Amino acid sequence: LKPIRQGGKGGGEQRPLAGSWAPMQRAGGLTAALLGALRCAAGRSEHDVVVLDIYRAMEASKVGLMREEDDDVADLGGVLKYVHTEILAEHLLGPPNRRTRKYGIDCIRRHRYWVKNPPAVLGSKLQVFVDFGPFVTFDSGVATNRAQLPLLRRYGSWVGAQTGCVGGLNCDPRFPSEVPYFWFSVGNRCPNLRWHTKRDSGGSANSHCLRSTNDTTFTSGGLCPHGDGVEVKPTGEDGCVYSYGEADVLRLDDLVGIRDADCGHRPCGDWEDFRHNCTHSEYRRQFTGRGGETRRVHYCVEYDIHPACAAGCHGADCKAVLASGDGVELGLPFWRGRCDATANVRRMEQLAHAFRVPGARNQHRIHDEALYASGKTCRPAGSLACLPVPARGGPYCSRQFSGVCLPCFIPGSAQGPARAEPFCPLDVLAADDYRMLPRPICGSREPRDLCCLYLGTCDGEADPEQASLDDDGLALVAARRNTRDMARFLQRAAVAAGRHKLANASGLREAAYWQWGRAPLGRTLAQALGGAEAYLALPPRPPGAW
């Protein structure tokens, strides 16, 4: 990682998914007295400054050349999804003699942001995820959704958010994921003009910049004065809703293994060197774009995917290819398994580890816990957002998803939510927002129904040496969130099932790590054993890879 002052637009253009997941505000089923008590138990009287790590894929040489304004960025999962789906698939790109990745992207940049949106936005129907406004689509600095311009004139700039994938909803069909990821928009002055035209030659605002509703002034900006590259605490007032610190920059070539590849008795130096000089014959193949045919090429391919799966993983043709066992992907091992939701999470964790996120390789943490463990409420006083109905098991909200207050549910409650709705982290009830609230009402004490895991009221033994070798035992051991315990339990289960190769595998502990999570995975024992075997069957990966 290399610290670099500031950062700005460079390389490719973000293409986020449309729509957003607004916080749910249900209070049905609560008595008036209880509702009043819950309001009183809500958090502080105003919104806190929210701290986030925000990422962008770009050209490293352009980091620091421009301020980060009127742009679309992402969290860690979102930026990895963008690179994997928009930048790499060889048979969709050209020309073959190009010298860089698409848009010249060669790095991922991270900034730590401080955000406090205007009270007028957070007190209106524009509010999403407690602390944010609606996502604004920017292209080269221009807000492209003209329907949002009247809102920008009225409210000024804000930091917006939307989900890219939550509980199987709104997910890009090309990139399934077991954890949510997000897009963010950061707005500043003059959202109707491209970056290079926002200011005149003297540095003043262009006279054509968007004006406020009363037409007497330009719309207020969002970036705090002197807030680019240093920590400035935003006030939420006009002209100061976000700031960001210095950039950390990670070279993609280091992350994906290009610099570990051989380029003639020496490591490849960069993408262009790999492209033309790598000695691995298996990398000199790509799909033709016609059916599943491949062809030999004179250059090395970082990644390609079968045309049947290029546009989505859920179509009948793609499912048939995946089931056949035929080659679905070509290129570097790091990128293999784009249609595998667990594999995509593995890549997220490796990226988090490369950015030195604590717990990325042994606790399933892809965001710095210090950012959301500081007591920032998801329930400002008087707000009904994130107010759970005990029999429904939610909606709760947790900042463990990128620091954003994402609505989630405790599965298996008496009037349980659909399984597609995101499961809360197992420790959600320990959050300050929920310690004093009524506990959820579970539909059973069976561990496989998951609800009792949050309360510690399940029937059965959680000790991996004693846990029953069934779905209940798996759920209890997984809730311990301990890889050693999971490995021992899976070893016992594999022996009992006659799967001795798995039971004796040297990599069982590594495989066991992927059978538990911060929230319940909802897997059966058969699925967990199969998942462990599938992990052990993966092709060799470079040292340090997932």
Coordinates of C-alpha atoms in Angstrom, one line a residue:
L1 CA 0.0 0.0 0.0
K2 CA 1.3 3.4 -0.9
P3 CA -0.2 6.6 0.7
I4 CA -1.0 9.2 -1.9
R5 CA -2.4 12.7 -1.2
Q6 CA -6.0 13.1 -2.4
G7 CA -7.5 11.2 -5.3
G8 CA -10.0 11.7 -8.2
K9 CA -11.6 10.3 -11.2
G10 CA -9.5 8.2 -13.5
G11 CA -9.7 5.2 -15.7
G12 CA -13.2 3.7 -16.2
E13 CA -16.7 4.9 -15.6
Q14 CA -18.7 3.2 -12.8
R15 CA -21.9 1.6 -13.9
P16 CA -23.9 0.9 -10.7
L17 CA -27.1 -1.0 -10.6
A18 CA -30.3 1.0 -10.6
G19 CA -32.7 1.3 -7.6
S20 CA -32.0 1.4 -3.9
W21 CA -33.1 -0.4 -0.7
A22 CA -34.7 2.2 1.5
P23 CA -34.7 1.4 5.3
M24 CA -37.8 -0.3 6.3
Q25 CA -40.0 1.5 8.9
R26 CA -42.5 -1.0 10.1
A27 CA -44.2 -0.8 13.5
G28 CA -47.1 -3.2 12.9
G29 CA -47.9 -5.5 15.8
L30 CA -46.6 -3.2 18.5
T31 CA -48.8 -1.7 21.2
A32 CA -48.9 2.1 21.5
A33 CA -47.3 1.9 24.9
L34 CA -44.5 -0.3 23.7
L35 CA -44.0 1.9 20.6
G36 CA -43.6 4.9 22.9
A37 CA -41.1 3.1 25.0
L38 CA -39.1 2.1 21.9
R39 CA -39.0 5.6 20.7
C40 CA -37.6 6.7 24.1
A41 CA -35.0 4.0 23.8
A42 CA -33.8 5.3 20.5
G43 CA -30.4 6.8 20.0
R44 CA -29.0 10.3 20.1
S45 CA -31.0 13.3 19.0
E46 CA -29.1 13.9 15.8
H47 CA -27.2 11.9 13.2
D48 CA -23.6 11.2 13.9
V49 CA -20.7 11.7 11.6
V50 CA -20.4 8.4 9.7
V51 CA -17.0 7.0 8.9
L52 CA -16.6 4.8 5.8
D53 CA -13.8 3.3 3.7
I54 CA -14.7 3.9 0.1
Y55 CA -13.0 2.5 -3.0
R56 CA -12.5 3.2 -6.7
A57 CA -11.0 1.3 -9.5
M58 CA -8.9 3.6 -11.6
E59 CA -5.5 4.4 -13.3
A60 CA -2.8 4.8 -10.6
S61 CA -1.1 7.6 -12.5
K62 CA -4.3 9.7 -12.0
V63 CA -4.7 9.3 -8.3
G64 CA -4.5 12.7 -6.7
L65 CA -5.0 14.7 -9.8
M66 CA -8.5 15.8 -9.0
R67 CA -10.7 16.2 -6.0
E68 CA -13.3 13.4 -5.4
E69 CA -16.5 15.2 -6.3
D70 CA -19.7 14.5 -8.3
D71 CA -18.6 10.8 -8.7
D72 CA -19.9 7.3 -8.1
V73 CA -17.7 5.1 -5.9
A74 CA -18.2 1.8 -4.0
D75 CA -17.4 -0.2 -0.9
L76 CA -14.9 -3.1 -1.1
G77 CA -17.3 -5.7 -2.5
G78 CA -18.8 -3.2 -5.0
V79 CA -15.4 -2.2 -6.4
L80 CA -14.4 -5.8 -6.8
K81 CA -17.6 -6.7 -8.5
Y82 CA -17.1 -3.8 -10.9
V83 CA -13.6 -4.9 -12.0
H84 CA -14.7 -8.6 -12.3
T85 CA -17.8 -7.9 -14.4
E86 CA -16.9 -4.8 -16.4
I87 CA -13.2 -4.8 -17.0
L88 CA -11.9 -8.3 -17.6
A89 CA -13.9 -10.7 -19.8
E90 CA -11.5 -11.1 -22.8
H91 CA -13.9 -12.2 -25.5
L92 CA -16.0 -9.0 -24.9
L93 CA -13.0 -6.7 -25.2
G94 CA -10.6 -5.5 -27.8
P95 CA -8.3 -4.8 -29.6
P96 CA -6.1 -7.8 -28.7
N97 CA -2.9 -5.7 -29.0
R98 CA -4.1 -3.2 -26.3
R99 CA -1.5 -2.3 -23.7
T100 CA -3.7 -1.9 -20.6
R101 CA -6.9 -3.2 -19.0
K102 CA -10.1 -1.5 -20.1
Y103 CA -10.1 2.2 -19.1
G104 CA -6.4 1.8 -18.2
I105 CA -7.5 0.5 -14.7
D106 CA -4.5 -0.9 -12.8
C107 CA -5.2 -0.1 -9.2
I108 CA -7.9 0.1 -6.5
R109 CA -7.8 3.3 -4.4
R110 CA -9.2 3.6 -0.9
H111 CA -10.1 6.8 1.0
R112 CA -11.5 7.0 4.5
Y113 CA -14.6 9.3 4.3
W114 CA -16.4 11.3 7.0
V115 CA -20.0 11.9 6.1
K116 CA -22.8 13.9 7.7
N117 CA -25.7 14.6 5.3
P118 CA -27.9 17.8 5.5
P119 CA -30.7 17.6 8.1
A120 CA -33.1 18.6 5.4
V121 CA -32.3 15.5 3.4
L122 CA -32.3 13.1 6.4
G123 CA -35.6 14.6 7.6
S124 CA -37.3 14.0 4.3
K125 CA -38.5 11.1 2.1
L126 CA -35.0 11.3 0.5
Q127 CA -33.4 9.5 3.5
V128 CA -32.1 6.0 2.9
F129 CA -30.1 3.8 5.2
V130 CA -30.6 6.3 8.1
D131 CA -27.6 8.5 7.2
F132 CA -27.7 8.9 3.4
G133 CA -29.7 10.4 0.6
P134 CA -30.6 8.7 -2.7
F135 CA -27.9 7.5 -5.0
V136 CA -27.1 9.9 -7.8
T137 CA -25.7 8.6 -11.1
F138 CA -22.7 10.6 -12.2
D139 CA -20.9 10.4 -15.5
S140 CA -17.7 12.4 -15.8
G141 CA -19.1 14.7 -13.1
V142 CA -22.6 15.2 -14.5
A143 CA -25.7 14.0 -12.7
T144 CA -27.3 12.0 -15.5
N145 CA -30.7 11.4 -14.0
R146 CA -32.4 14.7 -14.9
A147 CA -35.3 13.9 -12.6
Q148 CA -32.9 14.4 -9.7
L149 CA -31.9 17.9 -10.7
P150 CA -34.9 19.6 -9.0
L151 CA -34.0 17.8 -5.8
L152 CA -30.4 19.0 -6.1
R153 CA -31.6 22.5 -6.6
R154 CA -33.8 22.3 -3.5
Y155 CA -31.5 20.4 -1.1
G156 CA -28.0 21.0 -2.4
S157 CA -25.5 18.2 -2.5
W158 CA -25.5 15.0 -0.4
V159 CA -23.8 11.7 -0.1
G160 CA -26.0 9.0 -1.6
A161 CA -26.1 5.2 -1.2
Q162 CA -27.7 2.2 -2.8
T163 CA -27.2 -1.6 -2.5
G164 CA -25.6 -3.7 -5.2
C165 CA -26.7 -6.9 -3.6
V166 CA -28.7 -7.7 -0.4
G167 CA -30.0 -11.1 0.6
G168 CA -30.2 -12.2 -3.1
L169 CA -32.1 -9.0 -4.1
N170 CA -30.9 -6.4 -6.6
C171 CA -27.8 -8.6 -7.3
D172 CA -26.0 -8.3 -10.6
P173 CA -26.8 -11.8 -12.1
R174 CA -23.1 -12.0 -13.2
F175 CA -21.9 -11.7 -9.6
P176 CA -23.8 -13.5 -6.8
S177 CA -22.6 -12.7 -3.3
E178 CA -23.3 -14.0 0.2
V179 CA -22.6 -10.5 1.7
P180 CA -24.1 -7.2 0.7
Y181 CA -22.1 -4.6 -1.2
F182 CA -22.9 -0.9 -1.8
W183 CA -22.5 2.0 -4.2
F184 CA -22.1 5.6 -3.0
S185 CA -22.4 8.9 -4.8
V186 CA -20.5 12.0 -3.6
G187 CA -22.0 15.3 -4.8
N188 CA -20.4 18.7 -4.9
R189 CA -21.1 22.0 -6.6
C190 CA -22.1 22.2 -10.2
P191 CA -23.5 18.7 -10.7
N192 CA -24.8 19.6 -14.1
L193 CA -21.4 20.2 -15.8
R194 CA -18.5 17.9 -16.5
W195 CA -15.4 18.1 -14.2
H196 CA -13.2 20.2 -16.5
T197 CA -16.0 22.8 -17.1
K198 CA -17.2 23.3 -13.5
R199 CA -14.8 26.3 -12.9
D200 CA -13.8 29.2 -15.1
S201 CA -10.2 30.1 -15.9
G202 CA -10.0 32.1 -12.6
G203 CA -11.2 29.2 -10.5
S204 CA -14.6 30.5 -9.8
A205 CA -17.8 28.6 -10.4
N206 CA -18.9 28.4 -14.1
S207 CA -21.9 30.8 -14.6
H208 CA -23.8 27.8 -16.1
C209 CA -23.6 25.8 -12.9
L210 CA -26.9 24.6 -11.4
R211 CA -28.6 27.2 -9.3
S212 CA -30.7 26.7 -6.2
T213 CA -34.5 26.8 -6.3
N214 CA -34.6 30.6 -5.7
D215 CA -32.1 31.1 -8.6
T216 CA -30.1 33.6 -6.6
T217 CA -27.1 31.3 -5.7
F218 CA -25.4 28.2 -7.0
T219 CA -26.4 24.9 -5.4
S220 CA -24.4 24.2 -2.3
G221 CA -21.6 21.8 -2.5
G222 CA -20.9 18.7 -0.4
L223 CA -17.1 18.6 0.0
C224 CA -16.0 20.5 3.1
P225 CA -13.4 23.3 2.6
H226 CA -9.9 21.8 2.7
G227 CA -11.6 18.4 3.2
D228 CA -9.8 16.6 0.4
G229 CA -6.9 14.6 1.8
V230 CA -7.3 15.5 5.4
E231 CA -9.8 14.7 8.2
V232 CA -12.3 17.5 8.4
K233 CA -15.3 16.8 10.5
P234 CA -18.4 17.6 8.4
T235 CA -21.1 19.7 10.0
G236 CA -24.0 18.7 7.7
E237 CA -24.4 22.4 6.8
D238 CA -24.4 23.8 3.3
G239 CA -21.0 23.2 1.7
C240 CA -19.7 20.6 4.3
V241 CA -21.3 17.2 4.2
Y242 CA -18.2 15.0 3.5
S243 CA -14.4 15.0 3.6
Y244 CA -11.8 12.3 3.0
G245 CA -8.3 11.4 4.0
E246 CA -5.2 10.4 2.1
A247 CA -5.4 7.6 -0.5
D248 CA -4.2 4.1 -0.1
V249 CA -3.5 2.5 -3.5
L250 CA -3.3 -1.2 -4.2
R251 CA -2.0 -2.4 -7.6
L252 CA -4.2 -5.0 -9.2
D253 CA -1.2 -6.9 -10.6
D254 CA 0.0 -7.6 -7.0
L255 CA -3.5 -8.7 -5.9
V256 CA -4.4 -11.1 -8.7
G257 CA -1.0 -12.8 -9.1
I258 CA 0.3 -11.2 -12.3
R259 CA 3.6 -10.3 -10.7
D260 CA 3.9 -14.0 -9.5
A261 CA 3.5 -15.3 -13.1
D262 CA 6.6 -16.3 -15.1
C263 CA 7.7 -14.0 -18.0
G264 CA 10.8 -16.0 -19.1
H265 CA 12.7 -17.0 -16.0
R266 CA 11.6 -13.8 -14.2
P267 CA 8.4 -12.5 -12.6
C268 CA 6.2 -10.5 -14.9
G269 CA 6.5 -6.8 -14.2
D270 CA 3.0 -5.6 -14.9
W271 CA -0.1 -6.3 -17.0
E272 CA 1.5 -5.4 -20.3
D273 CA 4.5 -7.6 -19.6
F274 CA 2.2 -10.5 -18.6
R275 CA 0.1 -9.9 -21.7
H276 CA 2.9 -10.3 -24.2
N277 CA 5.6 -12.3 -22.4
C278 CA 4.0 -14.8 -20.0
T279 CA 5.2 -18.4 -20.5
H280 CA 2.1 -20.2 -19.3
S281 CA 0.5 -21.8 -22.3
E282 CA -2.8 -22.3 -20.4
Y283 CA -3.2 -18.5 -20.3
R284 CA -2.9 -18.2 -24.1
R285 CA -6.5 -19.2 -24.7
Q286 CA -9.8 -17.3 -24.9
F287 CA -13.5 -18.0 -25.7
T288 CA -14.5 -17.1 -29.3
G289 CA -17.9 -15.8 -28.4
R290 CA -19.6 -18.6 -30.3
G291 CA -20.9 -21.2 -28.0
G292 CA -18.2 -22.6 -25.7
E293 CA -15.5 -22.8 -28.3
T294 CA -12.0 -21.6 -27.3
R295 CA -9.0 -20.7 -29.5
R296 CA -5.3 -20.3 -29.0
V297 CA -4.1 -16.7 -29.0
H298 CA -0.6 -15.2 -29.1
Y299 CA -1.1 -13.2 -25.9
C300 CA -1.9 -14.1 -22.3
V301 CA -5.4 -13.6 -21.0
E302 CA -6.0 -12.4 -17.4
Y303 CA -9.6 -13.7 -17.4
D304 CA -12.4 -14.9 -19.7
I305 CA -15.8 -16.5 -19.0
H306 CA -18.0 -18.8 -21.1
P307 CA -20.4 -16.7 -23.3
A308 CA -23.3 -18.6 -21.8
C309 CA -22.4 -17.1 -18.4
A310 CA -21.0 -13.8 -19.4
A311 CA -24.4 -12.0 -19.0
G312 CA -25.6 -14.0 -16.0
C313 CA -25.1 -17.1 -13.9
H314 CA -28.8 -18.0 -13.5
G315 CA -29.8 -18.7 -17.1
A316 CA -30.5 -22.3 -18.3
D317 CA -27.6 -22.3 -20.7
C318 CA -25.1 -21.2 -18.0
K319 CA -26.5 -23.6 -15.5
A320 CA -26.0 -26.4 -18.0
V321 CA -22.4 -25.5 -18.6
L322 CA -21.7 -25.2 -14.9
A323 CA -23.3 -28.6 -14.3
S324 CA -21.4 -30.3 -17.1
G325 CA -18.0 -29.7 -15.5
D326 CA -16.6 -28.3 -18.7
G327 CA -14.3 -25.3 -18.5
V328 CA -16.4 -22.2 -17.7
E329 CA -13.5 -19.8 -17.2
L330 CA -10.0 -19.1 -18.4
G331 CA -7.1 -17.1 -17.1
L332 CA -5.6 -16.5 -13.6
P333 CA -6.8 -18.6 -10.7
F334 CA -7.6 -15.5 -8.7
W335 CA -10.6 -14.7 -10.9
R336 CA -12.0 -18.2 -11.3
G337 CA -15.5 -18.9 -9.9
R338 CA -17.4 -15.7 -10.7
C339 CA -20.7 -17.5 -10.6
D340 CA -19.9 -18.9 -7.1
A341 CA -21.2 -16.6 -4.4
T342 CA -18.7 -18.0 -1.8
A343 CA -15.8 -17.6 -4.1
N344 CA -16.7 -14.0 -4.6
V345 CA -16.6 -13.5 -0.9
R346 CA -13.2 -15.2 -0.7
R347 CA -11.9 -12.6 -3.2
M348 CA -13.4 -9.8 -1.1
E349 CA -11.6 -11.1 2.0
Q350 CA -8.3 -11.3 0.1
L351 CA -8.7 -7.7 -1.1
A352 CA -9.5 -6.7 2.4
H353 CA -6.4 -8.5 3.7
A354 CA -4.3 -6.7 1.0
F355 CA -5.7 -3.4 2.4
R356 CA -4.7 -4.6 5.9
V357 CA -8.3 -4.9 7.3
P358 CA -8.0 -6.6 10.7
G359 CA -9.6 -10.0 10.7
A360 CA -9.9 -10.3 7.0
R361 CA -8.3 -13.7 6.8
N362 CA -9.6 -15.4 10.0
Q363 CA -12.8 -13.6 11.1
H364 CA -14.6 -12.9 7.8
R365 CA -14.2 -9.2 8.2
I366 CA -14.0 -7.2 5.0
H367 CA -14.5 -3.8 6.7
D368 CA -12.5 -2.3 9.6
E369 CA -14.5 -3.1 12.7
A370 CA -13.4 0.1 14.4
L371 CA -15.5 2.1 11.9
Y372 CA -18.8 0.6 13.1
A373 CA -18.0 -0.5 16.7
S374 CA -17.8 3.1 17.9
G375 CA -21.4 3.2 19.1
K376 CA -22.9 5.2 16.2
T377 CA -26.6 4.7 16.4
C378 CA -28.8 3.4 13.6
R379 CA -31.8 4.7 15.5
P380 CA -31.7 8.5 16.0
A381 CA -34.3 9.7 18.5
G382 CA -37.8 9.7 17.3
S383 CA -37.0 7.5 14.2
L384 CA -39.0 4.4 13.5
A385 CA -36.3 3.2 11.0
C386 CA -34.6 0.0 12.2
L387 CA -37.4 -0.6 14.8
P388 CA -37.8 -4.4 15.1
V389 CA -41.1 -6.2 15.6
P390 CA -40.2 -9.1 18.0
A391 CA -42.4 -11.7 16.3
R392 CA -41.1 -10.7 12.9
G393 CA -37.4 -10.9 13.9
G394 CA -36.8 -7.4 12.5
P395 CA -36.1 -5.1 10.9
Y396 CA -32.9 -4.6 12.9
C397 CA -30.1 -2.6 11.4
S398 CA -26.4 -3.3 11.5
R399 CA -23.3 -1.2 10.5
Q400 CA -21.3 -4.4 9.9
F401 CA -22.2 -4.1 6.3
S402 CA -19.8 -1.4 5.1
G403 CA -20.7 1.0 8.0
V404 CA -24.1 1.5 6.5
C405 CA -27.3 0.9 8.6
L406 CA -28.6 -2.0 6.6
P407 CA -32.0 -3.5 7.6
C408 CA -31.6 -7.2 8.4
F409 CA -33.7 -9.9 10.0
I410 CA -33.3 -12.7 12.5
P411 CA -34.4 -15.8 10.7
G412 CA -36.8 -18.4 12.2
S413 CA -38.8 -15.9 14.2
A414 CA -42.5 -16.7 15.0
Q415 CA -43.7 -14.8 12.0
G416 CA -40.4 -15.3 10.2
P417 CA -39.2 -13.3 7.2
A418 CA -38.5 -14.8 3.8
R419 CA -35.2 -16.6 3.6
A420 CA -34.1 -14.1 0.9
E421 CA -34.1 -11.2 3.3
P422 CA -30.6 -10.5 4.7
F423 CA -29.7 -12.3 8.0
C424 CA -28.4 -10.1 10.8
P425 CA -25.0 -10.7 12.2
L426 CA -25.1 -13.1 15.2
D427 CA -24.1 -10.4 17.6
V428 CA -26.7 -7.8 16.5
L429 CA -28.6 -7.9 19.8
A430 CA -25.5 -6.8 21.6
A431 CA -25.5 -3.5 19.7
D432 CA -26.3 -0.4 21.8
D433 CA -29.4 0.2 19.7
Y434 CA -31.0 -3.1 20.8
R435 CA -29.7 -4.0 24.3
M436 CA -32.7 -2.5 26.0
L437 CA -35.4 -3.6 23.5
P438 CA -37.6 -6.7 23.7
R439 CA -35.9 -9.9 22.4
P440 CA -37.1 -11.5 19.2
I441 CA -39.8 -14.2 19.5
C442 CA -38.4 -17.4 18.0
G443 CA -40.6 -20.0 16.3
S444 CA -38.7 -22.9 17.9
R445 CA -35.6 -23.9 19.9
E446 CA -34.2 -25.9 17.0
P447 CA -30.8 -24.7 16.0
R448 CA -31.5 -25.4 12.3
D449 CA -34.2 -22.7 12.4
L450 CA -31.4 -20.2 13.4
C451 CA -33.4 -17.8 15.6
C452 CA -32.4 -19.4 19.0
L453 CA -28.7 -19.0 18.0
Y454 CA -29.1 -15.2 18.6
L455 CA -30.5 -15.7 22.0
G456 CA -28.5 -18.6 23.2
T457 CA -31.6 -20.7 23.9
C458 CA -31.2 -23.5 21.4
D459 CA -31.6 -27.2 22.4
G460 CA -28.6 -29.3 21.8
E461 CA -24.8 -29.4 22.4
A462 CA -22.5 -26.9 20.7
D463 CA -19.2 -28.5 21.6
P464 CA -17.8 -29.8 18.3
E465 CA -16.8 -33.1 20.0
Q466 CA -20.4 -33.6 21.2
A467 CA -22.6 -31.8 18.7
S468 CA -25.1 -34.0 16.8
L469 CA -24.0 -34.9 13.3
D470 CA -27.0 -33.2 11.6
D471 CA -28.2 -29.8 10.5
D472 CA -28.8 -28.8 14.2
G473 CA -25.2 -29.7 15.2
L474 CA -23.8 -27.8 12.2
A475 CA -25.8 -24.6 13.1
L476 CA -24.7 -24.7 16.7
V477 CA -21.0 -25.2 15.9
A478 CA -21.1 -22.6 13.1
A479 CA -22.5 -20.1 15.6
R480 CA -19.3 -20.4 17.7
R481 CA -17.5 -18.7 14.8
N482 CA -14.4 -20.7 15.3
T483 CA -12.6 -22.4 12.4
R484 CA -10.8 -25.0 14.6
D485 CA -14.2 -26.1 16.1
M486 CA -15.8 -26.3 12.6
A487 CA -12.9 -28.4 11.3
R488 CA -13.3 -30.9 14.1
F489 CA -17.0 -31.1 13.6
L490 CA -16.7 -31.6 9.9
Q491 CA -14.1 -34.3 10.4
R492 CA -16.4 -36.2 12.7
A493 CA -19.3 -35.8 10.2
A494 CA -17.1 -36.9 7.3
V495 CA -16.0 -40.0 9.1
A496 CA -19.6 -40.9 10.0
A497 CA -20.6 -40.4 6.3
G498 CA -17.8 -42.5 5.0
R499 CA -16.1 -39.5 3.3
H500 CA -12.7 -40.5 4.6
K501 CA -10.8 -38.5 2.0
L502 CA -12.3 -35.3 3.4
A503 CA -11.8 -36.4 7.0
N504 CA -8.1 -36.9 6.4
A505 CA -7.5 -33.9 4.1
S506 CA -4.6 -31.7 5.1
G507 CA -6.5 -28.7 4.0
L508 CA -9.7 -29.5 6.0
R509 CA -9.2 -26.6 8.5
E510 CA -8.8 -24.1 5.6
A511 CA -11.9 -25.5 4.0
A512 CA -13.8 -25.4 7.3
Y513 CA -13.2 -21.7 7.6
W514 CA -15.7 -21.1 4.7
Q515 CA -18.5 -23.0 6.4
W516 CA -19.2 -20.3 9.0
G517 CA -19.8 -16.6 8.8
R518 CA -20.6 -13.4 10.8
A519 CA -24.3 -14.2 10.1
P520 CA -25.7 -17.7 9.8
L521 CA -25.2 -19.2 6.3
G522 CA -28.3 -21.4 6.6
R523 CA -26.5 -24.4 5.2
T524 CA -27.4 -28.0 5.7
L525 CA -24.7 -30.5 6.9
A526 CA -24.7 -32.1 3.4
Q527 CA -24.1 -28.7 1.8
A528 CA -21.3 -27.9 4.3
L529 CA -19.5 -31.2 3.5
G530 CA -20.0 -30.7 -0.2
G531 CA -18.7 -27.2 0.1
A532 CA -15.6 -28.3 1.9
E533 CA -14.9 -31.0 -0.7
A534 CA -15.4 -28.5 -3.5
Y535 CA -13.0 -26.1 -1.9
L536 CA -10.3 -28.7 -1.6
A537 CA -10.8 -29.6 -5.2
L538 CA -10.0 -26.1 -6.4
P539 CA -6.8 -25.7 -8.6
P540 CA -3.6 -24.6 -6.8
R541 CA -3.5 -21.0 -5.9
P542 CA -0.5 -18.6 -5.5
P543 CA 1.0 -18.4 -2.0
G544 CA -1.2 -16.2 0.2
A545 CA -4.3 -16.5 -2.0
W546 CA -7.7 -17.6 -0.8

